[in-house]
JSON list of C-alpha atoms in Angstrom, two decimals:
[
{"chain": "B", "resi": 1, "resn": "MET", "atom": "CA", "xyz": [-180.25, -8.05, -0.10]},
{"chain": "B", "resi": 2, "resn": "GLN", "atom": "CA", "xyz": [-177.33, -10.06, 1.65]},
{"chain": "B", "resi": 3, "resn": "ARG", "atom": "CA", "xyz": [-175.61, -9.08, 4.81]},
{"chain": "B", "resi": 4, "resn": "PHE", "atom": "CA", "xyz": [-172.03, -9.74, 6.17]},
{"chain": "B", "resi": 5, "resn": "PHE", "atom": "CA", "xyz": [-170.03, -8.35, 9.25]},
{"chain": "B", "resi": 6, "resn": "VAL", "atom": "CA", "xyz": [-166.55, -7.32, 8.93]},
{"chain": "B", "resi": 7, "resn": "GLU", "atom": "CA", "xyz": [-163.72, -5.84, 11.20]},
{"chain": "B", "resi": 8, "resn": "PRO", "atom": "CA", "xyz": [-162.55, -2.16, 11.31]},
{"chain": "B", "resi": 9, "resn": "HIS", "atom": "CA", "xyz": [-159.18, -3.18, 9.42]},
{"chain": "B", "resi": 10, "resn": "GLN", "atom": "CA", "xyz": [-160.99, -4.43, 6.37]},
{"chain": "B", "resi": 11, "resn": "ILE", "atom": "CA", "xyz": [-162.41, -1.47, 5.75]},
{"chain": "B", "resi": 12, "resn": "ASP", "atom": "CA", "xyz": [-160.32, 1.14, 3.07]},
{"chain": "B", "resi": 13, "resn": "ARG", "atom": "CA", "xyz": [-162.19, 4.28, 3.92]},
{"chain": "B", "resi": 14, "resn": "ASP", "atom": "CA", "xyz": [-159.77, 6.24, 1.49]},
{"chain": "B", "resi": 15, "resn": "ARG", "atom": "CA", "xyz": [-160.17, 4.31, -1.30]},
{"chain": "B", "resi": 16, "resn": "HIS", "atom": "CA", "xyz": [-163.89, 3.61, -0.60]},
{"chain": "B", "resi": 17, "resn": "GLU", "atom": "CA", "xyz": [-163.16, -0.26, -0.47]},
{"chain": "B", "resi": 18, "resn": "ILE", "atom": "CA", "xyz": [-163.86, -3.14, 1.83]},
{"chain": "B", "resi": 19, "resn": "HIS", "atom": "CA", "xyz": [-161.79, -6.37, 1.41]},
{"chain": "B", "resi": 20, "resn": "ILE", "atom": "CA", "xyz": [-163.92, -9.61, 2.39]},
{"chain": "B", "resi": 21, "resn": "THR", "atom": "CA", "xyz": [-161.87, -12.55, 3.53]},
{"chain": "B", "resi": 22, "resn": "GLY", "atom": "CA", "xyz": [-162.06, -15.85, 5.39]},
{"chain": "B", "resi": 23, "resn": "ASN", "atom": "CA", "xyz": [-165.10, -18.17, 5.11]},
{"chain": "B", "resi": 24, "resn": "ASP", "atom": "CA", "xyz": [-167.19, -15.29, 4.02]},
{"chain": "B", "resi": 25, "resn": "VAL", "atom": "CA", "xyz": [-165.43, -15.41, 0.62]},
{"chain": "B", "resi": 26, "resn": "ASN", "atom": "CA", "xyz": [-166.70, -19.17, -0.13]},
{"chain": "B", "resi": 27, "resn": "HIS", "atom": "CA", "xyz": [-170.50, -18.36, 0.46]},
{"chain": "B", "resi": 28, "resn": "ILE", "atom": "CA", "xyz": [-170.24, -15.31, -1.25]},
{"chain": "B", "resi": 29, "resn": "ALA", "atom": "CA", "xyz": [-168.56, -16.64, -4.60]},
{"chain": "B", "resi": 30, "resn": "ASN", "atom": "CA", "xyz": [-169.78, -20.54, -4.34]},
{"chain": "B", "resi": 31, "resn": "VAL", "atom": "CA", "xyz": [-172.80, -20.82, -2.16]},
{"chain": "B", "resi": 32, "resn": "LEU", "atom": "CA", "xyz": [-174.84, -17.54, -3.00]},
{"chain": "B", "resi": 33, "resn": "ARG", "atom": "CA", "xyz": [-173.02, -17.42, -6.50]},
{"chain": "B", "resi": 34, "resn": "MET", "atom": "CA", "xyz": [-172.50, -13.35, -6.77]},
{"chain": "B", "resi": 35, "resn": "LYS", "atom": "CA", "xyz": [-170.82, -11.78, -9.47]},
{"chain": "B", "resi": 36, "resn": "LYS", "atom": "CA", "xyz": [-169.06, -8.49, -10.03]},
{"chain": "B", "resi": 37, "resn": "GLY", "atom": "CA", "xyz": [-171.83, -5.69, -10.04]},
{"chain": "B", "resi": 38, "resn": "GLU", "atom": "CA", "xyz": [-174.01, -7.22, -7.10]},
{"chain": "B", "resi": 39, "resn": "GLU", "atom": "CA", "xyz": [-174.79, -4.93, -4.59]},
{"chain": "B", "resi": 40, "resn": "LEU", "atom": "CA", "xyz": [-174.86, -6.06, -0.36]},
{"chain": "B", "resi": 41, "resn": "TRP", "atom": "CA", "xyz": [-174.64, -4.77, 3.03]},
{"chain": "B", "resi": 42, "resn": "ILE", "atom": "CA", "xyz": [-171.77, -4.73, 4.99]},
{"chain": "B", "resi": 43, "resn": "SER", "atom": "CA", "xyz": [-171.43, -3.89, 9.04]},
{"chain": "B", "resi": 44, "resn": "ASP", "atom": "CA", "xyz": [-168.83, -2.86, 11.37]},
{"chain": "B", "resi": 45, "resn": "LYS", "atom": "CA", "xyz": [-171.17, -2.73, 14.25]},
{"chain": "B", "resi": 46, "resn": "GLU", "atom": "CA", "xyz": [-171.18, 1.09, 14.09]},
{"chain": "B", "resi": 47, "resn": "LYS", "atom": "CA", "xyz": [-172.42, 1.90, 10.24]},
{"chain": "B", "resi": 48, "resn": "GLU", "atom": "CA", "xyz": [-173.61, 0.08, 7.65]},
{"chain": "B", "resi": 49, "resn": "TYR", "atom": "CA", "xyz": [-172.01, -0.09, 4.09]},
{"chain": "B", "resi": 50, "resn": "HIS", "atom": "CA", "xyz": [-174.06, -0.18, 0.82]},
{"chain": "B", "resi": 51, "resn": "CYS", "atom": "CA", "xyz": [-171.53, -2.13, -1.68]},
{"chain": "B", "resi": 52, "resn": "VAL", "atom": "CA", "xyz": [-171.32, -3.44, -4.90]},
{"chain": "B", "resi": 53, "resn": "ILE", "atom": "CA", "xyz": [-168.84, -6.34, -5.81]},
{"chain": "B", "resi": 54, "resn": "GLU", "atom": "CA", "xyz": [-165.63, -5.39, -7.66]},
{"chain": "B", "resi": 55, "resn": "ASN", "atom": "CA", "xyz": [-164.05, -8.58, -7.86]},
{"chain": "B", "resi": 56, "resn": "ALA", "atom": "CA", "xyz": [-164.95, -12.14, -6.62]},
{"chain": "B", "resi": 57, "resn": "GLY", "atom": "CA", "xyz": [-161.43, -13.87, -6.12]},
{"chain": "B", "resi": 58, "resn": "GLU", "atom": "CA", "xyz": [-160.56, -17.19, -4.61]},
{"chain": "B", "resi": 59, "resn": "ASP", "atom": "CA", "xyz": [-159.35, -15.66, -1.50]},
{"chain": "B", "resi": 60, "resn": "GLU", "atom": "CA", "xyz": [-160.84, -12.43, -1.19]},
{"chain": "B", "resi": 61, "resn": "VAL", "atom": "CA", "xyz": [-163.89, -10.32, -2.37]},
{"chain": "B", "resi": 62, "resn": "LEU", "atom": "CA", "xyz": [-163.06, -6.94, -3.15]},
{"chain": "B", "resi": 63, "resn": "LEU", "atom": "CA", "xyz": [-165.97, -4.38, -2.64]},
{"chain": "B", "resi": 64, "resn": "HIS", "atom": "CA", "xyz": [-166.88, -0.81, -3.65]},
{"chain": "B", "resi": 65, "resn": "ILE", "atom": "CA", "xyz": [-168.24, 1.27, -1.01]},
{"chain": "B", "resi": 66, "resn": "LEU", "atom": "CA", "xyz": [-171.58, 2.96, -2.75]},
{"chain": "B", "resi": 67, "resn": "TYR", "atom": "CA", "xyz": [-172.38, 4.88, 0.23]},
{"chain": "B", "resi": 68, "resn": "VAL", "atom": "CA", "xyz": [-172.80, 4.81, 4.12]},
{"chain": "B", "resi": 69, "resn": "GLN", "atom": "CA", "xyz": [-175.19, 5.23, 6.96]},
{"chain": "B", "resi": 70, "resn": "GLU", "atom": "CA", "xyz": [-175.67, 5.00, 10.47]},
{"chain": "B", "resi": 71, "resn": "PRO", "atom": "CA", "xyz": [-179.01, 2.84, 11.45]},
{"chain": "B", "resi": 72, "resn": "ASP", "atom": "CA", "xyz": [-180.38, 2.72, 14.83]},
{"chain": "B", "resi": 73, "resn": "TYR", "atom": "CA", "xyz": [-181.30, -0.89, 14.70]},
{"chain": "B", "resi": 74, "resn": "GLU", "atom": "CA", "xyz": [-179.74, -2.32, 18.37]},
{"chain": "B", "resi": 75, "resn": "LEU", "atom": "CA", "xyz": [-181.63, -1.48, 21.64]},
{"chain": "B", "resi": 76, "resn": "LYS", "atom": "CA", "xyz": [-180.03, 0.85, 23.77]},
{"chain": "B", "resi": 77, "resn": "ASN", "atom": "CA", "xyz": [-180.08, -1.66, 26.47]},
{"chain": "B", "resi": 78, "resn": "ARG", "atom": "CA", "xyz": [-177.81, -4.56, 26.37]},
{"chain": "B", "resi": 79, "resn": "ILE", "atom": "CA", "xyz": [-179.56, -7.86, 27.19]},
{"chain": "B", "resi": 80, "resn": "TYR", "atom": "CA", "xyz": [-177.85, -11.06, 28.46]},
{"chain": "B", "resi": 81, "resn": "LEU", "atom": "CA", "xyz": [-179.89, -14.28, 28.16]},
{"chain": "B", "resi": 82, "resn": "PHE", "atom": "CA", "xyz": [-178.74, -16.73, 30.32]},
{"chain": "B", "resi": 83, "resn": "GLN", "atom": "CA", "xyz": [-180.42, -19.99, 29.27]},
{"chain": "B", "resi": 84, "resn": "GLY", "atom": "CA", "xyz": [-180.07, -23.25, 31.37]},
{"chain": "B", "resi": 85, "resn": "LEU", "atom": "CA", "xyz": [-179.26, -25.91, 28.78]},
{"chain": "B", "resi": 86, "resn": "PRO", "atom": "CA", "xyz": [-182.15, -27.41, 27.39]},
{"chain": "B", "resi": 87, "resn": "LYS", "atom": "CA", "xyz": [-182.45, -31.00, 25.99]},
{"chain": "B", "resi": 88, "resn": "ALA", "atom": "CA", "xyz": [-182.04, -31.74, 22.01]},
{"chain": "B", "resi": 89, "resn": "ASP", "atom": "CA", "xyz": [-181.76, -29.23, 19.80]},
{"chain": "B", "resi": 90, "resn": "LYS", "atom": "CA", "xyz": [-183.69, -26.62, 21.48]},
{"chain": "B", "resi": 91, "resn": "MET", "atom": "CA", "xyz": [-180.93, -24.42, 22.19]},
{"chain": "B", "resi": 92, "resn": "GLU", "atom": "CA", "xyz": [-180.67, -23.56, 18.46]},
{"chain": "B", "resi": 93, "resn": "LEU", "atom": "CA", "xyz": [-183.97, -22.41, 18.04]},
{"chain": "B", "resi": 94, "resn": "ILE", "atom": "CA", "xyz": [-183.39, -20.34, 21.35]},
{"chain": "B", "resi": 95, "resn": "ILE", "atom": "CA", "xyz": [-180.27, -18.58, 20.14]},
{"chain": "B", "resi": 96, "resn": "GLN", "atom": "CA", "xyz": [-181.85, -18.02, 16.61]},
{"chain": "B", "resi": 97, "resn": "LYS", "atom": "CA", "xyz": [-184.87, -15.99, 18.07]},
{"chain": "B", "resi": 98, "resn": "ALA", "atom": "CA", "xyz": [-183.13, -14.52, 21.07]},
{"chain": "B", "resi": 99, "resn": "VAL", "atom": "CA", "xyz": [-180.93, -12.70, 18.47]},
{"chain": "B", "resi": 100, "resn": "GLU", "atom": "CA", "xyz": [-183.90, -11.85, 16.14]},
{"chain": "B", "resi": 101, "resn": "LEU", "atom": "CA", "xyz": [-185.43, -10.15, 19.16]},
{"chain": "B", "resi": 102, "resn": "GLY", "atom": "CA", "xyz": [-182.34, -8.32, 19.93]},
{"chain": "B", "resi": 103, "resn": "ALA", "atom": "CA", "xyz": [-180.46, -9.92, 22.60]},
{"chain": "B", "resi": 104, "resn": "TYR", "atom": "CA", "xyz": [-176.82, -8.67, 22.92]},
{"chain": "B", "resi": 105, "resn": "SER", "atom": "CA", "xyz": [-175.35, -12.17, 24.40]},
{"chain": "B", "resi": 106, "resn": "VAL", "atom": "CA", "xyz": [-176.58, -15.78, 24.98]},
{"chain": "B", "resi": 107, "resn": "VAL", "atom": "CA", "xyz": [-174.86, -17.47, 28.09]},
{"chain": "B", "resi": 108, "resn": "PRO", "atom": "CA", "xyz": [-175.18, -21.24, 28.00]},
{"chain": "B", "resi": 109, "resn": "VAL", "atom": "CA", "xyz": [-175.86, -22.35, 31.60]},
{"chain": "B", "resi": 110, "resn": "SER", "atom": "CA", "xyz": [-175.26, -25.95, 33.33]},
{"chain": "B", "resi": 111, "resn": "THR", "atom": "CA", "xyz": [-177.50, -25.76, 36.46]},
{"chain": "B", "resi": 112, "resn": "ARG", "atom": "CA", "xyz": [-178.66, -28.38, 39.05]},
{"chain": "B", "resi": 113, "resn": "ARG", "atom": "CA", "xyz": [-181.72, -30.22, 37.00]},
{"chain": "B", "resi": 114, "resn": "CYS", "atom": "CA", "xyz": [-180.17, -29.43, 33.57]},
{"chain": "B", "resi": 115, "resn": "VAL", "atom": "CA", "xyz": [-180.44, -33.22, 31.73]},
{"chain": "B", "resi": 116, "resn": "VAL", "atom": "CA", "xyz": [-177.59, -32.25, 29.15]},
{"chain": "B", "resi": 117, "resn": "LYS", "atom": "CA", "xyz": [-174.62, -32.84, 30.25]},
{"chain": "B", "resi": 118, "resn": "LEU", "atom": "CA", "xyz": [-171.47, -31.54, 28.56]},
{"chain": "B", "resi": 119, "resn": "ASP", "atom": "CA", "xyz": [-167.70, -31.88, 28.89]},
{"chain": "B", "resi": 120, "resn": "ASN", "atom": "CA", "xyz": [-165.03, -29.46, 27.54]},
{"chain": "B", "resi": 121, "resn": "LYS", "atom": "CA", "xyz": [-164.52, -31.21, 24.24]},
{"chain": "B", "resi": 122, "resn": "LYS", "atom": "CA", "xyz": [-168.45, -31.45, 23.60]},
{"chain": "B", "resi": 123, "resn": "ALA", "atom": "CA", "xyz": [-169.29, -27.71, 24.85]},
{"chain": "B", "resi": 124, "resn": "GLU", "atom": "CA", "xyz": [-166.88, -26.32, 22.98]},
{"chain": "B", "resi": 125, "resn": "LYS", "atom": "CA", "xyz": [-168.03, -27.99, 19.36]},
{"chain": "B", "resi": 126, "resn": "LYS", "atom": "CA", "xyz": [-171.75, -26.96, 20.58]},
{"chain": "B", "resi": 127, "resn": "VAL", "atom": "CA", "xyz": [-170.95, -23.23, 21.22]},
{"chain": "B", "resi": 128, "resn": "SER", "atom": "CA", "xyz": [-168.92, -22.93, 17.88]},
{"chain": "B", "resi": 129, "resn": "ARG", "atom": "CA", "xyz": [-172.19, -24.26, 16.39]},
{"chain": "B", "resi": 130, "resn": "TRP", "atom": "CA", "xyz": [-174.47, -21.97, 18.29]},
{"chain": "B", "resi": 131, "resn": "GLN", "atom": "CA", "xyz": [-172.17, -18.90, 17.30]},
{"chain": "B", "resi": 132, "resn": "GLN", "atom": "CA", "xyz": [-172.91, -19.85, 13.85]},
{"chain": "B", "resi": 133, "resn": "ILE", "atom": "CA", "xyz": [-176.42, -19.64, 14.11]},
{"chain": "B", "resi": 134, "resn": "ALA", "atom": "CA", "xyz": [-176.14, -16.56, 16.04]},
{"chain": "B", "resi": 135, "resn": "GLU", "atom": "CA", "xyz": [-174.34, -14.74, 13.14]},
{"chain": "B", "resi": 136, "resn": "SER", "atom": "CA", "xyz": [-177.02, -16.25, 10.74]},
{"chain": "B", "resi": 137, "resn": "ALA", "atom": "CA", "xyz": [-179.63, -15.10, 12.61]},
{"chain": "B", "resi": 138, "resn": "ALA", "atom": "CA", "xyz": [-177.75, -11.63, 12.70]},
{"chain": "B", "resi": 139, "resn": "LYS", "atom": "CA", "xyz": [-177.50, -11.23, 8.88]},
{"chain": "B", "resi": 140, "resn": "GLN", "atom": "CA", "xyz": [-181.47, -12.31, 8.53]},
{"chain": "B", "resi": 141, "resn": "SER", "atom": "CA", "xyz": [-182.47, -9.81, 11.04]},
{"chain": "B", "resi": 142, "resn": "LYS", "atom": "CA", "xyz": [-180.04, -6.24, 10.34]},
{"chain": "B", "resi": 143, "resn": "ARG", "atom": "CA", "xyz": [-178.55, -6.65, 13.41]},
{"chain": "B", "resi": 144, "resn": "MET", "atom": "CA", "xyz": [-175.22, -4.42, 13.34]},
{"chain": "B", "resi": 145, "resn": "LEU", "atom": "CA", "xyz": [-173.31, -6.87, 15.10]},
{"chain": "B", "resi": 146, "resn": "VAL", "atom": "CA", "xyz": [-173.23, -10.79, 16.05]},
{"chain": "B", "resi": 147, "resn": "PRO", "atom": "CA", "xyz": [-174.47, -11.47, 19.78]},
{"chain": "B", "resi": 148, "resn": "GLU", "atom": "CA", "xyz": [-171.70, -13.60, 21.60]},
{"chain": "B", "resi": 149, "resn": "VAL", "atom": "CA", "xyz": [-172.51, -17.18, 22.27]},
{"chain": "B", "resi": 150, "resn": "ARG", "atom": "CA", "xyz": [-170.23, -17.51, 25.77]},
{"chain": "B", "resi": 151, "resn": "SER", "atom": "CA", "xyz": [-168.79, -20.70, 26.66]},
{"chain": "B", "resi": 152, "resn": "VAL", "atom": "CA", "xyz": [-171.11, -22.73, 29.09]},
{"chain": "B", "resi": 153, "resn": "MET", "atom": "CA", "xyz": [-170.90, -22.00, 32.49]},
{"chain": "B", "resi": 154, "resn": "THR", "atom": "CA", "xyz": [-171.78, -23.23, 35.63]},
{"chain": "B", "resi": 155, "resn": "PHE", "atom": "CA", "xyz": [-174.97, -21.47, 37.69]},
{"chain": "B", "resi": 156, "resn": "LYS", "atom": "CA", "xyz": [-172.18, -19.70, 40.01]},
{"chain": "B", "resi": 157, "resn": "GLU", "atom": "CA", "xyz": [-170.21, -18.70, 37.27]},
{"chain": "B", "resi": 158, "resn": "ALA", "atom": "CA", "xyz": [-172.92, -17.19, 35.60]},
{"chain": "B", "resi": 159, "resn": "LEU", "atom": "CA", "xyz": [-174.45, -15.23, 38.71]},
{"chain": "B", "resi": 160, "resn": "ALA", "atom": "CA", "xyz": [-170.26, -13.71, 39.20]},
{"chain": "B", "resi": 161, "resn": "TYR", "atom": "CA", "xyz": [-170.34, -12.91, 35.49]},
{"chain": "B", "resi": 162, "resn": "ALA", "atom": "CA", "xyz": [-174.27, -11.47, 35.79]},
{"chain": "B", "resi": 163, "resn": "LYS", "atom": "CA", "xyz": [-172.83, -9.18, 38.94]},
{"chain": "B", "resi": 164, "resn": "GLU", "atom": "CA", "xyz": [-171.69, -6.78, 36.68]},
{"chain": "B", "resi": 165, "resn": "LEU", "atom": "CA", "xyz": [-175.01, -6.40, 35.26]},
{"chain": "B", "resi": 166, "resn": "ASP", "atom": "CA", "xyz": [-177.54, -3.63, 35.90]},
{"chain": "B", "resi": 167, "resn": "VAL", "atom": "CA", "xyz": [-180.70, -5.21, 36.31]},
{"chain": "B", "resi": 168, "resn": "LEU", "atom": "CA", "xyz": [-181.38, -9.01, 36.63]},
{"chain": "B", "resi": 169, "resn": "LEU", "atom": "CA", "xyz": [-184.69, -10.90, 35.79]},
{"chain": "B", "resi": 170, "resn": "ILE", "atom": "CA", "xyz": [-185.44, -14.56, 37.05]},
{"chain": "B", "resi": 171, "resn": "PRO", "atom": "CA", "xyz": [-189.07, -15.53, 36.06]},
{"chain": "B", "resi": 172, "resn": "TYR", "atom": "CA", "xyz": [-190.36, -17.91, 39.14]},
{"chain": "B", "resi": 173, "resn": "GLU", "atom": "CA", "xyz": [-193.86, -19.30, 39.72]},
{"chain": "B", "resi": 174, "resn": "LEU", "atom": "CA", "xyz": [-193.91, -17.98, 43.23]},
{"chain": "B", "resi": 175, "resn": "ALA", "atom": "CA", "xyz": [-193.08, -14.51, 42.00]},
{"chain": "B", "resi": 176, "resn": "LYS", "atom": "CA", "xyz": [-195.59, -11.65, 42.72]},
{"chain": "B", "resi": 177, "resn": "GLY", "atom": "CA", "xyz": [-198.63, -10.96, 40.75]},
{"chain": "B", "resi": 178, "resn": "MET", "atom": "CA", "xyz": [-198.30, -9.29, 37.22]},
{"chain": "B", "resi": 179, "resn": "LYS", "atom": "CA", "xyz": [-198.56, -5.55, 38.45]},
{"chain": "B", "resi": 180, "resn": "GLU", "atom": "CA", "xyz": [-195.20, -5.61, 40.07]},
{"chain": "B", "resi": 181, "resn": "THR", "atom": "CA", "xyz": [-193.78, -7.27, 37.17]},
{"chain": "B", "resi": 182, "resn": "LYS", "atom": "CA", "xyz": [-194.94, -4.71, 34.96]},
{"chain": "B", "resi": 183, "resn": "GLU", "atom": "CA", "xyz": [-193.82, -2.01, 37.11]},
{"chain": "B", "resi": 184, "resn": "LEU", "atom": "CA", "xyz": [-190.06, -3.59, 37.23]},
{"chain": "B", "resi": 185, "resn": "ILE", "atom": "CA", "xyz": [-189.76, -3.83, 33.25]},
{"chain": "B", "resi": 186, "resn": "ARG", "atom": "CA", "xyz": [-191.03, -0.27, 32.94]},
{"chain": "B", "resi": 187, "resn": "SER", "atom": "CA", "xyz": [-188.53, 1.15, 35.37]},
{"chain": "B", "resi": 188, "resn": "ILE", "atom": "CA", "xyz": [-185.54, 0.09, 33.47]},
{"chain": "B", "resi": 189, "resn": "GLU", "atom": "CA", "xyz": [-183.87, 3.09, 32.09]},
{"chain": "B", "resi": 190, "resn": "PRO", "atom": "CA", "xyz": [-182.24, 3.32, 28.74]},
{"chain": "B", "resi": 191, "resn": "GLY", "atom": "CA", "xyz": [-178.85, 2.15, 28.53]},
{"chain": "B", "resi": 192, "resn": "LYS", "atom": "CA", "xyz": [-179.28, -0.44, 31.37]},
{"chain": "B", "resi": 193, "resn": "SER", "atom": "CA", "xyz": [-177.50, -3.59, 30.95]},
{"chain": "B", "resi": 194, "resn": "ILE", "atom": "CA", "xyz": [-180.16, -6.46, 31.51]},
{"chain": "B", "resi": 195, "resn": "GLY", "atom": "CA", "xyz": [-179.62, -10.21, 32.27]},
{"chain": "B", "resi": 196, "resn": "VAL", "atom": "CA", "xyz": [-182.34, -12.77, 32.12]},
{"chain": "B", "resi": 197, "resn": "PHE", "atom": "CA", "xyz": [-181.96, -16.19, 33.94]},
{"chain": "B", "resi": 198, "resn": "ILE", "atom": "CA", "xyz": [-184.25, -18.92, 32.04]},
{"chain": "B", "resi": 199, "resn": "GLY", "atom": "CA", "xyz": [-183.82, -22.17, 33.90]},
{"chain": "B", "resi": 200, "resn": "PRO", "atom": "CA", "xyz": [-184.14, -25.69, 31.89]},
{"chain": "B", "resi": 201, "resn": "GLU", "atom": "CA", "xyz": [-186.83, -28.42, 31.76]},
{"chain": "B", "resi": 202, "resn": "GLY", "atom": "CA", "xyz": [-188.11, -28.75, 35.16]},
{"chain": "B", "resi": 203, "resn": "GLY", "atom": "CA", "xyz": [-186.63, -24.93, 36.32]},
{"chain": "B", "resi": 204, "resn": "PHE", "atom": "CA", "xyz": [-184.39, -23.54, 38.81]},
{"chain": "B", "resi": 205, "resn": "GLU", "atom": "CA", "xyz": [-183.97, -25.47, 42.18]},
{"chain": "B", "resi": 206, "resn": "GLU", "atom": "CA", "xyz": [-185.54, -23.38, 45.13]},
{"chain": "B", "resi": 207, "resn": "GLN", "atom": "CA", "xyz": [-181.50, -22.63, 46.21]},
{"chain": "B", "resi": 208, "resn": "GLU", "atom": "CA", "xyz": [-180.71, -21.46, 42.67]},
{"chain": "B", "resi": 209, "resn": "VAL", "atom": "CA", "xyz": [-183.48, -19.18, 42.87]},
{"chain": "B", "resi": 210, "resn": "ALA", "atom": "CA", "xyz": [-182.36, -17.62, 46.37]},
{"chain": "B", "resi": 211, "resn": "ASP", "atom": "CA", "xyz": [-178.76, -17.68, 45.04]},
{"chain": "B", "resi": 212, "resn": "ALA", "atom": "CA", "xyz": [-179.96, -15.47, 42.35]},
{"chain": "B", "resi": 213, "resn": "MET", "atom": "CA", "xyz": [-182.10, -13.35, 44.31]},
{"chain": "B", "resi": 214, "resn": "GLU", "atom": "CA", "xyz": [-179.08, -12.98, 46.78]},
{"chain": "B", "resi": 215, "resn": "ALA", "atom": "CA", "xyz": [-176.96, -11.90, 43.90]},
{"chain": "B", "resi": 216, "resn": "GLY", "atom": "CA", "xyz": [-179.67, -9.40, 43.09]},
{"chain": "B", "resi": 217, "resn": "ALA", "atom": "CA", "xyz": [-181.97, -10.69, 40.64]},
{"chain": "B", "resi": 218, "resn": "LYS", "atom": "CA", "xyz": [-185.31, -9.60, 40.70]},
{"chain": "B", "resi": 219, "resn": "PRO", "atom": "CA", "xyz": [-188.37, -12.57, 40.11]},
{"chain": "B", "resi": 220, "resn": "ILE", "atom": "CA", "xyz": [-190.62, -11.73, 37.81]},
{"chain": "B", "resi": 221, "resn": "THR", "atom": "CA", "xyz": [-193.86, -13.60, 36.54]},
{"chain": "B", "resi": 222, "resn": "LEU", "atom": "CA", "xyz": [-194.97, -14.34, 32.85]},
{"chain": "B", "resi": 223, "resn": "GLY", "atom": "CA", "xyz": [-198.34, -15.26, 33.95]},
{"chain": "B", "resi": 224, "resn": "HIS", "atom": "CA", "xyz": [-200.83, -17.87, 34.89]},
{"chain": "B", "resi": 225, "resn": "ARG", "atom": "CA", "xyz": [-199.46, -20.55, 32.59]},
{"chain": "B", "resi": 226, "resn": "ILE", "atom": "CA", "xyz": [-196.52, -22.48, 32.43]},
{"chain": "B", "resi": 227, "resn": "LEU", "atom": "CA", "xyz": [-193.89, -21.98, 29.40]},
{"chain": "B", "resi": 228, "resn": "ARG", "atom": "CA", "xyz": [-191.55, -24.24, 28.08]},
{"chain": "B", "resi": 229, "resn": "THR", "atom": "CA", "xyz": [-187.82, -23.40, 28.52]},
{"chain": "B", "resi": 230, "resn": "GLU", "atom": "CA", "xyz": [-187.42, -22.86, 24.60]},
{"chain": "B", "resi": 231, "resn": "THR", "atom": "CA", "xyz": [-190.58, -20.44, 25.43]},
{"chain": "B", "resi": 232, "resn": "ALA", "atom": "CA", "xyz": [-190.15, -18.49, 28.61]},
{"chain": "B", "resi": 233, "resn": "GLY", "atom": "CA", "xyz": [-186.83, -16.63, 27.71]},
{"chain": "B", "resi": 234, "resn": "LEU", "atom": "CA", "xyz": [-188.39, -15.51, 24.45]},
{"chain": "B", "resi": 235, "resn": "ALA", "atom": "CA", "xyz": [-191.38, -14.16, 26.10]},
{"chain": "B", "resi": 236, "resn": "VAL", "atom": "CA", "xyz": [-189.19, -12.06, 28.46]},
{"chain": "B", "resi": 237, "resn": "LEU", "atom": "CA", "xyz": [-187.31, -10.88, 25.71]},
{"chain": "B", "resi": 238, "resn": "SER", "atom": "CA", "xyz": [-190.27, -9.71, 23.41]},
{"chain": "B", "resi": 239, "resn": "VAL", "atom": "CA", "xyz": [-191.71, -7.82, 26.69]},
{"chain": "B", "resi": 240, "resn": "LEU", "atom": "CA", "xyz": [-188.04, -6.11, 26.98]},
{"chain": "B", "resi": 241, "resn": "MET", "atom": "CA", "xyz": [-188.08, -5.03, 23.30]},
{"chain": "B", "resi": 242, "resn": "PHE", "atom": "CA", "xyz": [-191.49, -3.87, 22.94]},
{"chain": "B", "resi": 243, "resn": "GLN", "atom": "CA", "xyz": [-190.59, -1.76, 26.22]},
{"chain": "B", "resi": 244, "resn": "LEU", "atom": "CA", "xyz": [-187.29, -0.48, 25.10]},
{"chain": "B", "resi": 245, "resn": "GLU", "atom": "CA", "xyz": [-187.68, -0.20, 21.31]},
{"chain": "B", "resi": 246, "resn": "ASP", "atom": "CA", "xyz": [-187.17, 3.51, 20.35]},
{"chain": "B", "resi": 247, "resn": "GLU", "atom": "CA", "xyz": [-189.89, 4.89, 18.16]}
]
């Protein structure tokens, strides 16, 4: 069943109605060709509404709320993926899968070894595209919210932003063994915010790792194998999801 996201002001609880506006109107009426009487899911970040289409106009789709539920789809921990800008279109795959795995936000980071260099205009266009991918992935994976793709940050800006988080992790080939990594991940308490730093192709420079550790980041290992940048973050997210997911 199709899923869409709305803001609280679009919900009329007294009349049991939801008013869909903007780009979703065209998607519902013209792309999906949904008609009166068809059912879909709506999320407002906290609750899930099972609705039926009352009317599909040119500027608005009117929904009638059949019932409301409060599912527990989201992780108790907010995970921020700080991803070094990769080459080609790898970022699209990373964002799509990160959203599926429960990331709360993705922060593109320009590091010293990044091959990709984006000026402000190109970066703005890329972020807009990445946000669309995040929304599509959120709909597909039954997320209650659309993870935000932040504007591209420098590594220094990313570290400053991450200082507000409770736990910072940075995969590093010189990190201690797997035993220490497992103990660190097991120690993360429910509700704690987590930042995961992933380098681009070529990884982080030593000084960047040192700066991250000075900012409170804990180095972890991902095993004896070298993972590509598009694999490393997803591997960490998978481990965190397995560890933090409620029964």
